[in-house]
Amino acid sequence: DALKEVQEWNIVSSTEALSGYHIKSMPPARDISRILAELIKCHGQPSLIINMIGVVGKPNVEWCETHKQETEYGNTLLPVDLAFAAFKLSVPFIHLSTGCIFNDDATVGITFKTSDTPNFDKSYYSHSKLQAEKELMTLHNEYPMSSIEIHRIRIPFMTWSDPRNLIDKIIKYDNLVEYPNSMTCLEDYAKFVVERVEAILKHTKQS
């Protein structure tokens, strides 16, 4: 229901707007004019842009280690370009990042806050996602009028079956280990996005 509600607004999900592209045939990095043209062609003037593009690799993130160009494009360059396109259109921008930029191996038992400085970029996947966050913050600092919000997803699970669903994965294992970690319920996150979008659009109209 939350996802249906989002669809009723004039909001662009970048996965939908650019769904016709294969990662190697997407517009060249920094080709803002072409990205703007694609967004407007698909949806007209959007109210808000949500970037759901992410390169995680198949069968796992190890793929990113041997496909760095594709990983950098999808996880770093394109999100920043979309954010700049949103700024040019004078609309807010939400970027879906990852929680895989924190590592508590050296500090077991310590809970990280969203305001803490990320401490993990040893995998190329994490490196590319962290670099995107840094560049998005740089963009916001250079253009204070830009509206950029970052959401971090970590170990997604949901009530329906999917190969990337945590539940689908663990039921296949013979042995499990108990270790505290952060997880994201996608149904709850969808509701959260609805609330955030409503708040952002309300604030935007008032401003």
PDB file of N, CA and C in Angstrom, residues 119-171:
ATOM      1  N   ASN A 119      33.582   3.733   8.684  1.00  0.00           N
ATOM      2  CA  ASN A 119      34.948   3.260   8.915  1.00  0.00           C
ATOM      3  C   ASN A 119      35.308   2.049   8.067  1.00  0.00           C
ATOM      4  N   PHE A 120      34.540   1.789   7.019  1.00  0.00           N
ATOM      5  CA  PHE A 120      34.849   0.608   6.200  1.00  0.00           C
ATOM      6  C   PHE A 120      34.705   0.909   4.715  1.00  0.00           C
ATOM      7  N   ASP A 121      35.789   0.717   3.980  1.00  0.00           N
ATOM      8  CA  ASP A 121      35.746   0.836   2.522  1.00  0.00           C
ATOM      9  C   ASP A 121      36.695  -0.172   1.879  1.00  0.00           C
ATOM     10  N   LYS A 122      36.907  -1.308   2.562  1.00  0.00           N
ATOM     11  CA  LYS A 122      37.874  -2.299   2.100  1.00  0.00           C
ATOM     12  C   LYS A 122      37.367  -3.080   0.890  1.00  0.00           C
ATOM     13  N   SER A 123      36.070  -3.268   0.777  1.00  0.00           N
ATOM     14  CA  SER A 123      35.529  -3.884  -0.439  1.00  0.00           C
ATOM     15  C   SER A 123      35.253  -2.770  -1.441  1.00  0.00           C
ATOM     16  N   TYR A 124      35.320  -3.096  -2.731  1.00  0.00           N
ATOM     17  CA  TYR A 124      35.109  -2.034  -3.717  1.00  0.00           C
ATOM     18  C   TYR A 124      33.657  -1.577  -3.720  1.00  0.00           C
ATOM     19  N   TYR A 125      32.749  -2.488  -3.384  1.00  0.00           N
ATOM     20  CA  TYR A 125      31.332  -2.094  -3.267  1.00  0.00           C
ATOM     21  C   TYR A 125      31.183  -1.014  -2.202  1.00  0.00           C
ATOM     22  N   SER A 126      31.709  -1.272  -1.012  1.00  0.00           N
ATOM     23  CA  SER A 126      31.615  -0.298   0.078  1.00  0.00           C
ATOM     24  C   SER A 126      32.338   0.991  -0.277  1.00  0.00           C
ATOM     25  N   HIS A 127      33.477   0.867  -0.902  1.00  0.00           N
ATOM     26  CA  HIS A 127      34.242   2.047  -1.314  1.00  0.00           C
ATOM     27  C   HIS A 127      33.418   2.927  -2.254  1.00  0.00           C
ATOM     28  N   SER A 128      32.759   2.304  -3.227  1.00  0.00           N
ATOM     29  CA  SER A 128      31.989   3.073  -4.209  1.00  0.00           C
ATOM     30  C   SER A 128      30.779   3.746  -3.580  1.00  0.00           C
ATOM     31  N   LYS A 129      30.130   3.087  -2.632  1.00  0.00           N
ATOM     32  CA  LYS A 129      28.960   3.670  -1.964  1.00  0.00           C
ATOM     33  C   LYS A 129      29.384   4.800  -1.029  1.00  0.00           C
ATOM     34  N   LEU A 130      30.483   4.605  -0.323  1.00  0.00           N
ATOM     35  CA  LEU A 130      30.974   5.643   0.579  1.00  0.00           C
ATOM     36  C   LEU A 130      31.429   6.871  -0.207  1.00  0.00           C
ATOM     37  N   GLN A 131      32.086   6.639  -1.341  1.00  0.00           N
ATOM     38  CA  GLN A 131      32.534   7.752  -2.165  1.00  0.00           C
ATOM     39  C   GLN A 131      31.351   8.574  -2.659  1.00  0.00           C
ATOM     40  N   ALA A 132      30.247   7.896  -2.978  1.00  0.00           N
ATOM     41  CA  ALA A 132      29.045   8.607  -3.413  1.00  0.00           C
ATOM     42  C   ALA A 132      28.530   9.513  -2.302  1.00  0.00           C
ATOM     43  N   GLU A 133      28.499   9.002  -1.081  1.00  0.00           N
ATOM     44  CA  GLU A 133      28.031   9.822   0.043  1.00  0.00           C
ATOM     45  C   GLU A 133      28.916  11.053   0.219  1.00  0.00           C
ATOM     46  N   LYS A 134      30.214  10.871   0.110  1.00  0.00           N
ATOM     47  CA  LYS A 134      31.131  12.004   0.262  1.00  0.00           C
ATOM     48  C   LYS A 134      30.892  13.044  -0.830  1.00  0.00           C
ATOM     49  N   GLU A 135      30.719  12.579  -2.059  1.00  0.00           N
ATOM     50  CA  GLU A 135      30.532  13.512  -3.168  1.00  0.00           C
ATOM     51  C   GLU A 135      29.170  14.195  -3.092  1.00  0.00           C
ATOM     52  N   LEU A 136      28.161  13.479  -2.601  1.00  0.00           N
ATOM     53  CA  LEU A 136      26.842  14.104  -2.435  1.00  0.00           C
ATOM     54  C   LEU A 136      26.902  15.207  -1.387  1.00  0.00           C
ATOM     55  N   MET A 137      27.640  14.977  -0.313  1.00  0.00           N
ATOM     56  CA  MET A 137      27.782  16.011   0.705  1.00  0.00           C
ATOM     57  C   MET A 137      28.587  17.194   0.188  1.00  0.00           C
ATOM     58  N   THR A 138      29.598  16.907  -0.642  1.00  0.00           N
ATOM     59  CA  THR A 138      30.360  17.991  -1.270  1.00  0.00           C
ATOM     60  C   THR A 138      29.455  18.815  -2.175  1.00  0.00           C
ATOM     61  N   LEU A 139      28.610  18.128  -2.941  1.00  0.00           N
ATOM     62  CA  LEU A 139      27.665  18.815  -3.825  1.00  0.00           C
ATOM     63  C   LEU A 139      26.731  19.709  -3.023  1.00  0.00           C
ATOM     64  N   HIS A 140      26.236  19.182  -1.910  1.00  0.00           N
ATOM     65  CA  HIS A 140      25.324  19.963  -1.078  1.00  0.00           C
ATOM     66  C   HIS A 140      26.030  21.172  -0.478  1.00  0.00           C
ATOM     67  N   ASN A 141      27.290  21.006  -0.098  1.00  0.00           N
ATOM     68  CA  ASN A 141      28.048  22.129   0.464  1.00  0.00           C
ATOM     69  C   ASN A 141      28.312  23.203  -0.587  1.00  0.00           C
ATOM     70  N   GLU A 142      28.524  22.778  -1.827  1.00  0.00           N
ATOM     71  CA  GLU A 142      28.773  23.738  -2.900  1.00  0.00           C
ATOM     72  C   GLU A 142      27.494  24.450  -3.320  1.00  0.00           C
ATOM     73  N   TYR A 143      26.378  23.728  -3.210  1.00  0.00           N
ATOM     74  CA  TYR A 143      25.081  24.294  -3.587  1.00  0.00           C
ATOM     75  C   TYR A 143      24.125  24.136  -2.401  1.00  0.00           C
ATOM     76  N   PRO A 144      24.214  25.003  -1.402  1.00  0.00           N
ATOM     77  CA  PRO A 144      23.422  24.871  -0.173  1.00  0.00           C
ATOM     78  C   PRO A 144      21.912  24.797  -0.413  1.00  0.00           C
ATOM     79  N   MET A 145      21.446  25.321  -1.549  1.00  0.00           N
ATOM     80  CA  MET A 145      20.015  25.284  -1.825  1.00  0.00           C
ATOM     81  C   MET A 145      19.551  23.911  -2.277  1.00  0.00           C
ATOM     82  N   SER A 146      20.494  23.010  -2.571  1.00  0.00           N
ATOM     83  CA  SER A 146      20.121  21.663  -2.985  1.00  0.00           C
ATOM     84  C   SER A 146      19.566  20.894  -1.786  1.00  0.00           C
ATOM     85  N   SER A 147      18.602  20.015  -2.059  1.00  0.00           N
ATOM     86  CA  SER A 147      17.998  19.193  -1.005  1.00  0.00           C
ATOM     87  C   SER A 147      18.399  17.746  -1.245  1.00  0.00           C
ATOM     88  N   ILE A 148      19.310  17.235  -0.422  1.00  0.00           N
ATOM     89  CA  ILE A 148      19.833  15.880  -0.585  1.00  0.00           C
ATOM     90  C   ILE A 148      19.656  15.111   0.721  1.00  0.00           C
ATOM     91  N   GLU A 149      19.074  13.930   0.618  1.00  0.00           N
ATOM     92  CA  GLU A 149      18.867  13.086   1.799  1.00  0.00           C
ATOM     93  C   GLU A 149      19.384  11.686   1.478  1.00  0.00           C
ATOM     94  N   ILE A 150      20.110  11.083   2.420  1.00  0.00           N
ATOM     95  CA  ILE A 150      20.704   9.758   2.216  1.00  0.00           C
ATOM     96  C   ILE A 150      20.051   8.752   3.162  1.00  0.00           C
ATOM     97  N   HIS A 151      19.571   7.641   2.595  1.00  0.00           N
ATOM     98  CA  HIS A 151      19.006   6.543   3.382  1.00  0.00           C
ATOM     99  C   HIS A 151      19.919   5.328   3.228  1.00  0.00           C
ATOM    100  N   ARG A 152      20.266   4.687   4.337  1.00  0.00           N
ATOM    101  CA  ARG A 152      21.143   3.524   4.288  1.00  0.00           C
ATOM    102  C   ARG A 152      20.366   2.233   4.520  1.00  0.00           C
ATOM    103  N   ILE A 153      20.445   1.333   3.540  1.00  0.00           N
ATOM    104  CA  ILE A 153      19.796   0.024   3.619  1.00  0.00           C
ATOM    105  C   ILE A 153      20.830  -0.999   4.061  1.00  0.00           C
ATOM    106  N   ARG A 154      20.412  -1.919   4.922  1.00  0.00           N
ATOM    107  CA  ARG A 154      21.350  -2.941   5.402  1.00  0.00           C
ATOM    108  C   ARG A 154      20.628  -4.276   5.556  1.00  0.00           C
ATOM    109  N   ILE A 155      21.122  -5.319   4.885  1.00  0.00           N
ATOM    110  CA  ILE A 155      20.582  -6.688   4.941  1.00  0.00           C
ATOM    111  C   ILE A 155      19.044  -6.650   4.817  1.00  0.00           C
ATOM    112  N   PRO A 156      18.517  -6.387   3.647  1.00  0.00           N
ATOM    113  CA  PRO A 156      17.065  -6.281   3.483  1.00  0.00           C
ATOM    114  C   PRO A 156      16.346  -7.612   3.646  1.00  0.00           C
ATOM    115  N   PHE A 157      15.185  -7.545   4.274  1.00  0.00           N
ATOM    116  CA  PHE A 157      14.310  -8.719   4.350  1.00  0.00           C
ATOM    117  C   PHE A 157      12.876  -8.262   4.165  1.00  0.00           C
ATOM    118  N   MET A 158      12.025  -9.181   3.735  1.00  0.00           N
ATOM    119  CA  MET A 158      10.636  -8.845   3.459  1.00  0.00           C
ATOM    120  C   MET A 158       9.760 -10.076   3.661  1.00  0.00           C
ATOM    121  N   THR A 159       8.459  -9.901   3.554  1.00  0.00           N
ATOM    122  CA  THR A 159       7.537 -11.007   3.812  1.00  0.00           C
ATOM    123  C   THR A 159       7.294 -11.868   2.587  1.00  0.00           C
ATOM    124  N   TRP A 160       7.791 -11.447   1.418  1.00  0.00           N
ATOM    125  CA  TRP A 160       7.624 -12.260   0.216  1.00  0.00           C
ATOM    126  C   TRP A 160       8.977 -12.872  -0.169  1.00  0.00           C
ATOM    127  N   SER A 161       8.890 -13.941  -0.956  1.00  0.00           N
ATOM    128  CA  SER A 161      10.088 -14.673  -1.334  1.00  0.00           C
ATOM    129  C   SER A 161      10.858 -13.936  -2.428  1.00  0.00           C
ATOM    130  N   ASP A 162      12.185 -13.852  -2.246  1.00  0.00           N
ATOM    131  CA  ASP A 162      13.049 -13.195  -3.224  1.00  0.00           C
ATOM    132  C   ASP A 162      14.476 -13.703  -2.990  1.00  0.00           C
ATOM    133  N   PRO A 163      15.240 -13.899  -4.073  1.00  0.00           N
ATOM    134  CA  PRO A 163      16.608 -14.415  -3.900  1.00  0.00           C
ATOM    135  C   PRO A 163      17.478 -13.550  -2.991  1.00  0.00           C
ATOM    136  N   ARG A 164      17.185 -12.232  -2.920  1.00  0.00           N
ATOM    137  CA  ARG A 164      17.995 -11.340  -2.073  1.00  0.00           C
ATOM    138  C   ARG A 164      17.395 -11.138  -0.682  1.00  0.00           C
ATOM    139  N   ASN A 165      16.294 -11.805  -0.424  1.00  0.00           N
ATOM    140  CA  ASN A 165      15.662 -11.720   0.887  1.00  0.00           C
ATOM    141  C   ASN A 165      16.509 -12.490   1.906  1.00  0.00           C
ATOM    142  N   LEU A 166      16.819 -11.869   3.029  1.00  0.00           N
ATOM    143  CA  LEU A 166      17.628 -12.517   4.061  1.00  0.00           C
ATOM    144  C   LEU A 166      17.015 -13.850   4.480  1.00  0.00           C
ATOM    145  N   ILE A 167      15.711 -13.885   4.626  1.00  0.00           N
ATOM    146  CA  ILE A 167      15.042 -15.115   5.077  1.00  0.00           C
ATOM    147  C   ILE A 167      15.229 -16.235   4.067  1.00  0.00           C
ATOM    148  N   ASP A 168      15.101 -15.907   2.777  1.00  0.00           N
ATOM    149  CA  ASP A 168      15.313 -16.914   1.740  1.00  0.00           C
ATOM    150  C   ASP A 168      16.735 -17.450   1.769  1.00  0.00           C
ATOM    151  N   LYS A 169      17.671 -16.598   2.130  1.00  0.00           N
ATOM    152  CA  LYS A 169      19.071 -17.014   2.156  1.00  0.00           C
ATOM    153  C   LYS A 169      19.375 -17.949   3.327  1.00  0.00           C
ATOM    154  N   ILE A 170      18.950 -17.556   4.532  1.00  0.00           N
ATOM    155  CA  ILE A 170      19.381 -18.303   5.718  1.00  0.00           C
ATOM    156  C   ILE A 170      18.705 -19.672   5.837  1.00  0.00           C
ATOM    157  N   ILE A 171      17.517 -19.832   5.263  1.00  0.00           N
ATOM    158  CA  ILE A 171      16.854 -21.134   5.375  1.00  0.00           C
ATOM    159  C   ILE A 171      17.563 -22.201   4.536  1.00  0.00           C
TER     160      ILE A 171
END
